[in-house]
One Martini backbone bead per residue (centre of mass of N, CA, C, O) as a GRO file, in nm:
protein
   78
    1GLU     BB    1  -1.990   1.131  -0.166
    2GLY     BB    2  -1.905   0.975   0.086
    3ASP     BB    3  -1.927   0.687  -0.036
    4ILE     BB    4  -1.723   0.729  -0.262
    5ALA     BB    5  -1.483   0.800  -0.083
    6TRP     BB    6  -1.485   0.539   0.081
    7LEU     BB    7  -1.439   0.346  -0.157
    8GLY     BB    8  -1.178   0.477  -0.251
    9PHE     BB    9  -1.018   0.413   0.006
   10LEU     BB   10  -1.049   0.107  -0.004
   11ARG     BB   11  -0.905   0.079  -0.275
   12LYS     BB   12  -0.637   0.190  -0.180
   13LEU     BB   13  -0.582  -0.025   0.028
   14ARG     BB   14  -0.590  -0.264  -0.172
   15SER     BB   15  -0.358  -0.150  -0.361
   16THR     BB   16  -0.155  -0.213  -0.100
   17ALA     BB   17  -0.220  -0.517  -0.010
   18MET     BB   18  -0.447  -0.543   0.170
   19PRO     BB   19  -0.594  -0.758   0.339
   20ILE     BB   20  -0.912  -0.856   0.355
   21ALA     BB   21  -0.928  -0.897   0.662
   22THR     BB   22  -0.828  -0.611   0.730
   23LEU     BB   23  -1.041  -0.457   0.575
   24ARG     BB   24  -1.279  -0.568   0.732
   25ARG     BB   25  -1.190  -0.464   1.005
   26TYR     BB   26  -1.199  -0.168   0.932
   27VAL     BB   27  -1.498  -0.158   0.861
   28GLU     BB   28  -1.604  -0.251   1.134
   29LEU     BB   29  -1.486  -0.017   1.294
   30ALA     BB   30  -1.624   0.212   1.141
   31ARG     BB   31  -1.919   0.114   1.199
   32ALA     BB   32  -1.885   0.139   1.521
   33GLY     BB   33  -1.729   0.410   1.541
   34ASP     BB   34  -1.555   0.646   1.732
   35GLY     BB   35  -1.457   0.427   1.948
   36THR     BB   36  -1.240   0.312   1.705
   37SER     BB   37  -1.011   0.512   1.630
   38ALA     BB   38  -0.759   0.382   1.761
   39ALA     BB   39  -0.773   0.115   1.602
   40ARG     BB   40  -0.759   0.240   1.320
   41LEU     BB   41  -0.493   0.382   1.355
   42ALA     BB   42  -0.324   0.130   1.413
   43LEU     BB   43  -0.385  -0.016   1.151
   44LEU     BB   44  -0.274   0.207   0.960
   45ARG     BB   45   0.012   0.219   1.074
   46GLU     BB   46   0.087  -0.072   1.017
   47HIS     BB   47   0.035  -0.062   0.712
   48ARG     BB   48   0.232   0.160   0.646
   49GLU     BB   49   0.485  -0.003   0.715
   50THR     BB   50   0.437  -0.218   0.502
   51VAL     BB   51   0.445  -0.026   0.259
   52LEU     BB   52   0.729   0.086   0.306
   53ALA     BB   53   0.874  -0.184   0.282
   54ARG     BB   54   0.778  -0.248  -0.004
   55ARG     BB   55   0.894   0.003  -0.136
   56ALA     BB   56   1.188  -0.063  -0.074
   57GLU     BB   57   1.193  -0.324  -0.235
   58LEU     BB   58   1.115  -0.195  -0.507
   59ASP     BB   59   1.350   0.006  -0.523
   60ASP     BB   60   1.568  -0.212  -0.528
   61ALA     BB   61   1.468  -0.359  -0.781
   62LEU     BB   62   1.480  -0.114  -0.969
   63GLY     BB   63   1.783  -0.073  -0.946
   64ALA     BB   64   1.858  -0.345  -1.075
   65ILE     BB   65   1.717  -0.295  -1.343
   66ASP     BB   66   1.867  -0.036  -1.422
   67LEU     BB   67   2.146  -0.163  -1.427
   68LYS     BB   68   2.088  -0.372  -1.648
   69ILE     BB   69   2.006  -0.171  -1.865
   70ALA     BB   70   2.277  -0.022  -1.873
   71LEU     BB   71   2.450  -0.264  -1.955
   72TYR     BB   72   2.302  -0.332  -2.220
   73SER     BB   73   2.329  -0.050  -2.350
   74GLU     BB   74   2.645  -0.057  -2.366
   75ARG     BB   75   2.663  -0.323  -2.554
   76LEU     BB   76   2.488  -0.182  -2.753
   77PRO     BB   77   2.428  -0.044  -3.032
   78SER     BB   78   2.288   0.268  -3.136
   0.00000   0.00000   0.00000
């Protein structure tokens, strides 16, 4: 089950648009052992900030889409 959980986590990272090179670096660090925990933490924290920024962009875009949907909905007869 540990391997399955590991692969699942890597898939989650990839689903957040983590670049392959960064994902490979994370895997290399993990394979190198506990001595790389600080580097892995830094990598994950940096990626988290990237994900949060992207989420903010998506939320903004979604707001614009919702506004446009509301405008079109008001113009069309029910």
